[in-house]
Coordinates of C-alpha atoms in Angstrom, one line a residue:
Chain N
M1 CA 12.2 20.5 13.2
A2 CA 9.6 23.1 12.4
S3 CA 7.4 23.1 15.6
R4 CA 10.6 23.1 17.9
P5 CA 10.0 26.8 18.9
L6 CA 6.3 25.8 19.5
F7 CA 7.4 22.6 21.5
Y8 CA 9.7 24.6 23.7
A9 CA 6.9 27.2 24.4
F10 CA 4.9 24.3 26.0
S11 CA 8.1 24.1 28.5
F12 CA 6.5 25.9 31.1
L13 CA 4.2 25.4 34.5
A14 CA 1.1 27.5 34.2
F15 CA -0.9 28.4 37.4
S16 CA -4.5 29.5 37.1
C17 CA -7.2 26.8 38.1
L18 CA -11.1 27.5 36.7
C19 CA -12.7 24.6 38.4
S20 CA -14.5 25.5 41.5
C21 CA -14.5 23.8 44.4
R22 CA -18.1 23.4 44.4
Q23 CA -18.1 21.0 41.2
L24 CA -15.3 19.0 42.9
Q25 CA -17.5 18.6 45.7
E26 CA -20.2 17.3 43.5
M27 CA -17.8 15.0 41.6
A28 CA -16.6 13.5 44.6
N29 CA -20.5 13.0 46.3
Q30 CA -21.2 11.3 42.8
F31 CA -19.1 8.4 43.5
N32 CA -20.4 5.2 44.7
L33 CA -21.5 1.7 43.7
E34 CA -23.9 2.9 41.0
S35 CA -21.6 5.8 39.3
V36 CA -19.1 3.2 38.7
R37 CA -21.2 0.8 37.3
E38 CA -22.3 3.0 34.7
F39 CA -18.7 4.0 33.9
L40 CA -17.9 0.4 32.9
T41 CA -20.7 -0.2 31.1
R42 CA -20.3 3.1 29.0
E43 CA -16.8 1.9 28.7
E44 CA -18.0 -1.1 26.9
D45 CA -19.2 1.2 23.8
S46 CA -15.8 2.8 23.6
I47 CA -14.1 -0.7 23.9
V48 CA -16.3 -2.0 21.3
F49 CA -15.9 1.1 19.2
S50 CA -12.1 0.6 19.3
L51 CA -11.7 -2.7 18.2
I52 CA -14.3 -2.2 15.1
E53 CA -12.0 0.8 14.1
R54 CA -8.6 -1.1 14.7
A55 CA -10.6 -4.1 12.3
K56 CA -10.7 -1.6 9.2
Y57 CA -6.9 -2.1 8.7
P58 CA -5.3 -5.6 8.2
S59 CA -2.7 -6.6 10.5
N60 CA 0.0 -4.4 9.1
L61 CA 3.1 -6.4 10.8
P62 CA 5.7 -4.2 9.8
A63 CA 4.1 -1.7 12.3
Y64 CA 5.5 -3.9 15.0
D65 CA 8.6 -5.0 13.5
P66 CA 11.7 -3.1 15.0
S67 CA 13.5 -4.6 11.8
Y68 CA 11.2 -2.5 9.6
L69 CA 12.8 0.8 11.0
A70 CA 16.2 0.6 9.6
G71 CA 17.3 -2.3 11.5
G72 CA 18.5 -1.3 14.9
V73 CA 19.2 2.3 14.6
F74 CA 16.2 2.9 16.8
R75 CA 17.2 1.0 19.8
N76 CA 15.1 -2.2 18.6
Y77 CA 11.6 -0.2 18.7
S78 CA 8.9 -0.6 16.6
L79 CA 7.1 2.1 14.7
L80 CA 4.1 1.3 17.3
D81 CA 6.3 1.8 20.4
L82 CA 7.7 4.8 18.6
F83 CA 4.3 6.2 18.1
V84 CA 3.0 5.3 21.6
R85 CA 5.8 6.9 23.5
E86 CA 5.6 10.0 21.9
T87 CA 1.9 10.4 21.4
E88 CA 1.7 9.8 25.4
A89 CA 4.1 12.2 26.0
V90 CA 2.0 14.4 23.8
Q91 CA -1.2 14.1 26.2
A92 CA 0.7 14.2 29.0
R93 CA 2.2 17.6 28.6
A94 CA -2.1 18.2 27.8
G95 CA -2.5 17.2 31.9
R96 CA -4.0 13.8 30.9
Y97 CA -2.3 11.7 33.5
Q98 CA -3.3 14.5 35.8
N99 CA -6.4 12.7 35.9
P100 CA -6.8 9.4 38.5
E101 CA -8.1 7.7 36.1
E102 CA -5.9 7.8 33.7
I103 CA -2.4 5.4 33.6
P104 CA -0.1 5.7 30.9
F105 CA 2.0 2.4 29.3
F106 CA 5.2 4.7 29.4
P107 CA 5.7 6.4 32.8
K108 CA 9.5 6.6 32.8
I109 CA 9.5 9.5 29.6
L110 CA 6.7 11.4 31.1
V111 CA 8.3 13.9 33.5
P112 CA 7.3 17.7 33.1
P113 CA 7.0 20.3 32.0
I114 CA 3.3 19.9 30.8
F115 CA 1.8 22.7 29.0
V116 CA -1.6 23.2 31.5
P117 CA -2.5 24.3 34.5
P118 CA -2.8 21.9 37.3
Y119 CA -6.2 20.6 37.8
K120 CA -7.7 19.5 41.0
Y121 CA -9.0 16.0 40.5
P122 CA -11.8 14.8 43.0
E123 CA -9.6 12.5 45.9
V124 CA -11.3 9.4 45.4
L125 CA -9.1 6.5 45.9
H126 CA -6.9 5.7 48.9
P127 CA -3.3 7.3 48.2
A128 CA -1.1 4.3 49.4
A129 CA -3.1 1.9 46.7
A130 CA -3.7 4.5 44.1
S131 CA -0.9 3.6 41.9
V132 CA -1.7 -0.1 41.4
N133 CA -2.1 -1.3 37.6
A134 CA -1.9 -3.8 35.2
R135 CA -0.5 -1.9 32.0
N136 CA 2.1 -4.5 31.6
A137 CA -0.4 -7.3 31.4
I138 CA -2.9 -5.3 28.9
W139 CA 0.2 -4.5 27.0
K140 CA 1.2 -8.2 26.3
M141 CA -2.5 -9.7 26.3
Y142 CA -3.2 -6.9 23.2
F143 CA -0.3 -7.7 21.1
N144 CA 0.0 -11.2 21.5
Q145 CA -3.6 -12.5 22.2
L146 CA -6.1 -9.7 20.9
L147 CA -4.7 -8.3 17.8
P148 CA -4.4 -11.4 15.8
Q149 CA -7.9 -12.4 16.8
F150 CA -9.9 -9.3 15.1
T151 CA -7.4 -8.1 12.3
A152 CA -7.2 -9.7 8.8
K153 CA -4.1 -10.9 7.8
G154 CA -2.5 -8.3 5.1
D155 CA -0.3 -5.2 4.6
D156 CA -2.3 -1.7 3.3
G157 CA 0.7 0.4 4.5
R158 CA -1.5 2.3 6.4
Y159 CA 1.0 1.9 9.6
A160 CA 0.3 4.9 11.5
L161 CA -3.3 4.7 11.1
A162 CA -3.4 1.4 12.6
A163 CA -1.0 2.5 15.4
A164 CA -3.4 5.1 16.2
A165 CA -6.3 2.9 16.2
D166 CA -4.3 0.5 18.8
L167 CA -3.2 3.2 20.8
V168 CA -7.1 4.3 21.3
C169 CA -7.4 0.4 22.1
L170 CA -4.7 0.2 24.7
Q171 CA -6.1 3.2 26.5
A172 CA -10.2 2.4 25.9
L173 CA -9.0 -1.2 27.9
S174 CA -6.6 0.6 30.4
R175 CA -9.1 2.7 31.5
R176 CA -11.4 0.2 31.9
I177 CA -9.2 -2.6 33.4
N178 CA -7.4 0.1 36.0
Y179 CA -10.7 1.4 36.8
G180 CA -10.7 -1.6 38.9
R181 CA -9.0 0.6 41.9
F182 CA -12.2 2.8 41.8
V183 CA -14.5 -0.1 42.2
A184 CA -12.9 -1.4 44.7
E185 CA -13.0 1.9 46.6
A186 CA -16.6 1.9 46.1
K187 CA -17.0 -2.0 47.1
F188 CA -14.9 -0.9 50.0
R189 CA -16.9 2.0 51.5
D190 CA -20.1 0.0 50.9
A191 CA -19.0 -2.9 53.2
P192 CA -16.1 -1.9 55.0
E193 CA -16.2 -4.4 58.0
D194 CA -16.3 -7.2 55.6
Y195 CA -13.6 -6.0 53.3
T196 CA -11.3 -5.0 56.7
R197 CA -11.4 -8.4 58.0
A198 CA -10.1 -9.6 54.5
I199 CA -7.3 -7.0 53.8
R200 CA -6.0 -7.3 57.9
A201 CA -5.7 -11.0 57.0
G202 CA -3.6 -10.4 53.7
D203 CA -6.7 -13.1 52.3
R204 CA -6.7 -12.6 48.8
D205 CA -9.0 -15.6 48.2
A206 CA -11.4 -13.9 50.4
L207 CA -11.0 -10.9 48.7
M208 CA -11.8 -12.5 45.4
R209 CA -14.6 -13.9 46.7
L210 CA -15.7 -10.8 47.9
L211 CA -15.7 -8.7 44.9
T212 CA -17.0 -11.8 42.4
S213 CA -20.4 -12.2 41.5
E214 CA -20.6 -14.9 38.4
A215 CA -24.2 -13.8 37.8
Q216 CA -23.2 -10.0 37.1
E217 CA -20.1 -11.3 35.2
E218 CA -21.9 -13.5 32.8
T219 CA -24.5 -10.5 32.2
V220 CA -21.4 -8.4 31.4
K221 CA -19.9 -10.8 29.1
R222 CA -23.1 -11.2 27.3
R223 CA -23.8 -7.4 27.0
A224 CA -20.2 -6.4 25.5
E225 CA -20.8 -9.3 23.2
K226 CA -24.1 -8.1 22.1
K227 CA -22.7 -4.5 21.5
A228 CA -20.2 -6.0 19.0
K229 CA -23.3 -7.6 17.1
V230 CA -25.0 -4.1 17.1
F231 CA -22.2 -1.7 16.6
G232 CA -20.4 -4.2 14.2
Q233 CA -23.3 -4.5 11.8
D234 CA -23.7 -2.8 8.1
V235 CA -26.6 -0.4 8.9
T236 CA -28.4 0.4 5.8
V237 CA -31.8 2.4 5.6
N238 CA -34.2 -0.2 5.4
N239 CA -32.8 -2.6 8.1
T240 CA -34.5 -2.7 11.4
G241 CA -31.0 -1.9 13.2
R242 CA -30.5 -5.6 13.8
N243 CA -28.7 -7.6 11.5
E244 CA -31.2 -9.9 10.1
S245 CA -29.2 -12.1 7.7
S246 CA -29.1 -16.2 8.7
R247 CA -25.4 -15.4 8.1
P248 CA -24.5 -12.0 9.7
K249 CA -21.6 -10.9 9.4
Y250 CA -19.8 -8.5 11.7
K251 CA -16.7 -5.8 11.7
V252 CA -15.3 -7.7 15.0
D253 CA -16.6 -11.3 15.6
P254 CA -18.8 -11.0 18.8
A255 CA -17.5 -14.4 20.1
V256 CA -13.8 -12.4 20.2
V257 CA -15.2 -10.0 22.5
Y258 CA -17.3 -12.2 24.7
H259 CA -13.7 -13.9 25.2
L260 CA -12.1 -10.6 25.5
Y261 CA -14.2 -10.0 28.6
G262 CA -14.1 -13.4 30.2
D263 CA -10.6 -14.2 29.6
W264 CA -8.9 -10.9 30.2
V265 CA -11.2 -7.7 31.0
I266 CA -13.1 -9.2 33.7
P267 CA -10.2 -11.0 35.8
L268 CA -7.9 -8.5 35.1
T269 CA -10.3 -5.6 36.6
K270 CA -10.5 -8.3 39.4
L271 CA -6.8 -8.4 39.6
V272 CA -6.3 -4.7 40.0
E273 CA -9.3 -4.7 42.7
V274 CA -7.3 -7.5 44.8
E275 CA -4.2 -5.2 44.6
Y276 CA -5.7 -2.0 45.3
L277 CA -7.9 -3.6 48.6
L278 CA -4.2 -5.2 49.7
H279 CA -2.9 -1.6 50.3
R280 CA -6.0 0.2 51.2
L281 CA -5.5 0.2 54.8
D282 CA -1.6 1.1 54.3
Chain S
M1 CA 12.6 15.6 29.0
A2 CA 13.4 12.2 29.1
S3 CA 11.9 11.1 25.7
R4 CA 14.7 13.7 24.2
P5 CA 16.9 11.2 23.0
L6 CA 14.5 9.2 21.4
F7 CA 13.0 11.8 19.8
Y8 CA 16.0 12.8 18.2
A9 CA 16.8 9.1 17.1
F10 CA 13.4 9.8 14.8
S11 CA 15.5 12.2 12.9
F12 CA 16.7 9.8 10.5
L13 CA 15.3 8.7 7.2
A14 CA 15.5 4.9 6.5
F15 CA 14.9 3.7 2.8
S16 CA 13.6 -0.3 3.1
C17 CA 10.1 -0.4 1.5
L18 CA 8.3 -3.9 2.1
C19 CA 5.4 -3.7 0.0
S20 CA 5.5 -5.2 -3.2
C21 CA 4.5 -3.9 -6.9
R22 CA 2.1 -7.0 -7.1
Q23 CA 0.2 -5.2 -3.8
L24 CA -0.1 -1.8 -5.1
Q25 CA -1.2 -3.1 -8.4
E26 CA -4.1 -4.9 -7.0
M27 CA -4.7 -1.8 -4.7
A28 CA -5.1 0.7 -7.8
N29 CA -6.9 -1.7 -10.0
Q30 CA -9.4 -2.1 -7.0
F31 CA -10.3 1.5 -7.3
N32 CA -13.5 2.4 -8.8
L33 CA -16.8 4.0 -8.1
E34 CA -17.8 0.7 -5.9
S35 CA -14.5 0.7 -4.1
V36 CA -15.4 4.4 -3.4
R37 CA -18.8 4.4 -1.9
E38 CA -17.8 1.3 0.1
F39 CA -15.1 3.5 1.9
L40 CA -17.9 6.5 2.1
T41 CA -20.1 4.1 3.6
R42 CA -17.5 3.1 5.9
E43 CA -16.2 6.1 7.1
E44 CA -19.8 7.1 7.8
D45 CA -19.1 4.1 10.8
S46 CA -16.4 6.2 12.2
I47 CA -17.8 9.4 12.0
V48 CA -20.8 8.2 14.3
F49 CA -18.3 6.3 16.4
S50 CA -16.2 9.3 16.8
L51 CA -19.0 11.9 17.6
I52 CA -20.3 9.5 20.5
E53 CA -17.0 9.2 22.0
R54 CA -16.5 13.4 22.1
A55 CA -20.1 13.3 23.6
K56 CA -18.8 11.3 26.7
Y57 CA -17.4 14.7 27.8
P58 CA -18.9 17.9 28.2
S59 CA -18.1 21.2 26.4
N60 CA -15.2 21.5 28.4
L61 CA -14.5 25.3 27.1
P62 CA -11.0 25.7 29.1
A63 CA -9.5 23.6 26.4
Y64 CA -10.5 26.1 23.3
D65 CA -9.5 29.0 25.6
P66 CA -6.1 30.4 25.0
S67 CA -6.2 32.4 28.3
Y68 CA -6.2 29.1 29.9
L69 CA -2.7 28.5 29.1
A70 CA -1.2 31.4 31.3
G71 CA -2.7 34.2 29.1
G72 CA -0.3 34.5 26.1
V73 CA 3.1 32.8 26.9
F74 CA 1.4 30.1 24.2
R75 CA 1.4 32.8 21.0
N76 CA -2.6 32.7 21.7
Y77 CA -2.8 28.9 21.0
S78 CA -5.2 27.0 23.2
L79 CA -4.7 23.5 24.5
L80 CA -6.5 22.4 21.6
D81 CA -4.4 23.9 19.1
L82 CA -1.6 22.7 20.7
F83 CA -2.5 19.3 21.2
V84 CA -3.7 18.9 17.6
R85 CA -0.1 20.5 16.0
E86 CA 2.0 18.2 18.4
T87 CA 0.1 15.0 17.6
E88 CA -0.1 15.6 13.9
A89 CA 3.6 16.0 14.2
V90 CA 3.7 12.5 16.1
Q91 CA 1.6 10.9 13.6
A92 CA 3.7 12.2 10.5
R93 CA 6.7 11.3 11.9
A94 CA 5.1 7.7 11.8
G95 CA 4.0 8.4 8.1
R96 CA 0.3 9.4 8.5
Y97 CA 0.7 12.0 5.6
Q98 CA 2.6 10.2 3.0
N99 CA -0.9 8.2 2.3
P100 CA -2.6 11.1 -0.3
E101 CA -5.9 10.2 1.8
E102 CA -4.7 11.8 4.6
I103 CA -4.3 15.5 4.8
P104 CA -3.2 17.3 7.7
F105 CA -4.8 20.3 9.5
F106 CA -1.4 22.0 9.9
P107 CA 0.9 21.1 7.2
K108 CA 3.7 23.7 7.7
I109 CA 4.8 22.6 11.0
L110 CA 5.1 19.0 9.4
V111 CA 8.3 18.8 7.6
P112 CA 10.4 15.7 7.8
P113 CA 12.3 14.2 9.6
I114 CA 9.8 10.8 9.6
F115 CA 11.0 7.8 10.9
V116 CA 9.4 5.3 9.0
P117 CA 10.8 4.2 5.2
P118 CA 8.8 5.9 2.4
Y119 CA 6.2 3.6 1.2
K120 CA 4.5 3.9 -2.2
Y121 CA 1.2 4.3 -2.1
P122 CA -0.8 3.3 -5.7
E123 CA -1.1 6.5 -7.2
V124 CA -4.7 7.1 -8.0
L125 CA -5.1 11.0 -8.2
H126 CA -4.3 13.4 -10.9
P127 CA -0.8 14.7 -9.6
A128 CA -2.0 18.7 -10.0
A129 CA -4.9 18.0 -8.4
A130 CA -4.0 15.9 -5.4
S131 CA -3.6 18.7 -3.2
V132 CA -7.1 20.1 -3.0
N133 CA -8.8 19.8 0.2
A134 CA -11.4 21.4 2.5
R135 CA -9.2 21.6 5.9
N136 CA -10.2 25.2 6.7
A137 CA -13.7 24.8 6.3
I138 CA -13.7 21.6 8.2
W139 CA -11.8 23.1 11.3
K140 CA -14.3 26.3 11.3
M141 CA -17.9 24.4 11.0
Y142 CA -16.6 21.5 13.6
F143 CA -15.9 24.4 16.4
N144 CA -17.7 26.8 15.3
Q145 CA -21.3 24.8 14.0
L146 CA -20.9 21.4 15.1
L147 CA -19.2 20.9 18.6
P148 CA -21.4 22.9 20.4
Q149 CA -24.8 20.7 19.1
F150 CA -23.6 17.6 20.5
T151 CA -21.9 18.2 23.5
A152 CA -23.6 19.1 27.1
K153 CA -22.5 22.2 28.6
G154 CA -20.2 21.7 31.6
D155 CA -16.4 21.2 32.7
D156 CA -15.4 17.8 34.3
G157 CA -11.4 18.8 33.5
R158 CA -11.0 16.1 31.3
Y159 CA -9.6 18.4 28.5
A160 CA -6.6 16.4 27.1
L161 CA -9.4 13.7 26.6
A162 CA -11.6 16.0 25.1
A163 CA -8.9 17.3 22.9
A164 CA -7.9 13.7 21.8
A165 CA -11.5 13.3 21.1
D166 CA -11.8 16.2 18.9
L167 CA -8.9 15.0 16.8
V168 CA -10.6 11.6 16.0
C169 CA -13.7 13.8 14.7
L170 CA -11.9 15.9 12.9
Q171 CA -9.3 13.4 11.2
A172 CA -12.5 11.2 10.5
L173 CA -14.6 14.2 8.8
S174 CA -11.2 15.3 7.0
R175 CA -10.8 11.8 5.8
R176 CA -14.6 11.6 4.4
I177 CA -14.4 14.9 3.0
N178 CA -11.0 15.6 1.3
Y179 CA -11.8 11.9 -0.1
G180 CA -14.0 13.8 -2.7
R181 CA -10.7 14.3 -4.6
F182 CA -11.1 10.1 -4.9
V183 CA -15.0 10.2 -5.6
A184 CA -14.0 12.8 -8.7
E185 CA -11.5 10.8 -10.1
A186 CA -13.6 7.9 -10.0
K187 CA -16.2 9.6 -11.6
F188 CA -14.1 11.0 -14.0
R189 CA -12.6 8.1 -15.1
D190 CA -16.1 6.5 -15.2
A191 CA -17.8 9.2 -17.8
P192 CA -14.4 11.0 -19.3
E193 CA -15.9 12.9 -22.4
D194 CA -18.7 14.8 -19.9
Y195 CA -16.4 15.5 -17.3
T196 CA -13.7 16.8 -19.9
R197 CA -16.5 19.4 -21.5
A198 CA -17.2 20.9 -18.4
I199 CA -13.8 21.5 -17.2
R200 CA -12.6 23.0 -20.7
A201 CA -15.4 25.5 -20.1
G202 CA -14.7 26.0 -16.6
D203 CA -17.9 25.7 -15.9
R204 CA -18.6 24.7 -12.3
D205 CA -22.3 24.4 -12.2
A206 CA -22.3 22.1 -14.7
L207 CA -19.6 19.8 -12.7
M208 CA -21.6 20.4 -10.1
R209 CA -24.9 19.4 -11.9
L210 CA -22.8 15.9 -13.1
L211 CA -21.6 15.0 -10.0
T212 CA -25.1 15.4 -7.9
S213 CA -27.7 12.9 -7.2
E214 CA -30.3 14.3 -4.8
A215 CA -32.1 10.8 -4.3
Q216 CA -28.7 9.3 -3.1
E217 CA -27.8 12.0 -1.1
E218 CA -31.4 11.7 0.9
T219 CA -30.0 8.0 1.2
V220 CA -26.6 8.8 2.9
K221 CA -28.1 11.4 5.2
R222 CA -30.7 8.9 6.0
R223 CA -28.5 6.2 6.9
A224 CA -26.1 8.3 9.0
E225 CA -28.8 9.2 11.1
K226 CA -29.8 5.9 11.3
K227 CA -26.3 4.9 12.5
A228 CA -26.6 7.3 15.1
K229 CA -29.8 5.8 16.4
V230 CA -28.3 2.2 16.4
F231 CA -24.6 3.0 17.7
G232 CA -25.9 5.8 20.0
Q233 CA -28.2 3.5 21.8
D234 CA -28.0 1.7 25.5
V235 CA -27.6 -1.5 24.8
T236 CA -28.9 -4.4 27.1
V237 CA -28.7 -7.9 27.1
N238 CA -32.2 -8.2 26.5
N239 CA -33.2 -5.3 24.4
T240 CA -33.5 -6.1 20.8
G241 CA -30.8 -4.2 19.5
R242 CA -33.2 -1.4 19.1
N243 CA -34.4 1.2 21.1
E244 CA -37.8 0.6 21.9
S245 CA -38.6 3.1 24.5
S246 CA -41.3 5.5 23.4
R247 CA -39.1 8.2 23.8
P248 CA -35.5 6.8 23.1
K249 CA -32.3 8.5 24.1
Y250 CA -29.1 8.6 22.4
K251 CA -25.7 9.8 22.8
V252 CA -25.6 11.8 20.0
D253 CA -28.7 13.1 18.8
P254 CA -29.7 11.6 15.4
A255 CA -30.7 14.8 13.9
V256 CA -27.5 16.7 14.3
V257 CA -25.9 13.9 12.1
Y258 CA -28.5 14.4 9.4
H259 CA -27.6 17.6 9.4
L260 CA -24.0 17.5 9.7
Y261 CA -24.5 15.6 6.1
G262 CA -26.7 17.2 4.5
D263 CA -25.3 21.2 5.6
W264 CA -21.6 19.9 6.0
V265 CA -20.3 16.8 4.9
I266 CA -22.2 16.3 1.3
P267 CA -21.7 19.8 0.3
L268 CA -18.1 20.2 1.5
T269 CA -17.2 16.9 -0.2
K270 CA -18.8 18.1 -3.4
L271 CA -17.0 21.4 -3.2
V272 CA -13.6 19.0 -3.4
E273 CA -14.7 17.3 -6.1
V274 CA -15.6 20.3 -8.2
E275 CA -11.9 21.8 -7.5
Y276 CA -10.2 18.7 -7.7
L277 CA -12.0 18.2 -10.9
L278 CA -11.2 21.7 -12.4
H279 CA -7.3 20.7 -11.8
R280 CA -8.0 17.2 -13.5
L281 CA -6.7 18.6 -17.3
D282 CA -4.0 20.8 -15.8

């Protein structure tokens, strides 16, 4: 492999850090319930874009079938499995998982060396709870439940493109759902006494009640559905930016996005929040 | 590196191919001016989504500065350079560049082995002209002209995320611009006599006139600008799907997208078309 010498060159830990302490302090100060809500709202756009981009390709089942790769010499990995592992390894070397917002799907293969200097991200999370995540649930949900709902049956051979699009979907969903740790931290700081009581009692139900707002959740589901309509329409020069046909056609069914949020994104985020809070006073 | 044994396992060429001849024939038959136009229109969405996603992060200049990576031990590569090379290598092993629609930015490091079986894509392009591309011009345009126009000045440390978003932008632009080969092939098949005369005479100006429609180009630019407005607005549950404020705010300035198409995407695509045609009868 001609890139091998380059690859070895990465095996080196560098030391400079350009980020000033003032910037870090500013980023830490900006963390509150308002900034958390802005983050989650912006991530909706990313999730919807990523689904629309994956829907360009049909289901492309060979990408997920280990027998497609010469039946077993790859230890029962599918093209998608290998692709995600290798891509996460590259992104780890570029420092992606130094950022506490980011959680890889295959952390065991992501040992250093990395090729970037350490970067001091603001310390927002409680260290004992920072590693809480829902990556396994997200992985299973995406491939077993979601993917068949928004891709057309078929095979166009663009397996590497489909796998790259899958990874963008997975990373967007993971970023959003595992941001539950930050959501929980912001809520805890906003009402420490209420949360401390429930945490000390180990009362999951009480925690779930404290962090649930059904009205707010319905707004989020409706907004995500609306984004699927707005971003997934066929835009022409002359239409108004709305899909005006009596039977509008969208690149991803808005109902799928509504249920993705209602059945998975919101419940899994809350699960991450509860687990985080249970370790918040460790 | 714990992923090393897995990596070596990829160094193996497998042989099965699941794609049936009938599917290939169907895909080849579907190639015409109409299918080419549909492809280009759909790619506009991908390009606009990718710019909006890159605009989530500020300029993050250290990602592009070779001195950030321990001054020189990486042979003057920046984080972005290394990231693109390594990611393209992974995608090549997954078969991305078997597909004639896809052209890598760093082909020299993309020698086999790959870990997927060969896939027989429909043969649409004239072999002697199939390798025409504008990758170097796209690379320079993106970093020197475009990126500073649609990212805010700043540094949030998310260099790996910014680099991943850059690569998605670059790949979307490359896919669209280098699809000029397919555009030229479709136009050639539609009017072979007109084109043959100009090709035999080596007359670039005549070719450029044949494949230019100013009215159509203006439509494309306006539509791309409109997509930046529709996809880059803040969607709420109650708005109409249009940005109704008197001073609407978009995630990427629609004028930047209009000029990206007018100054770069359309001219570079036409350059690829002309170069392709000049080799069409070789």
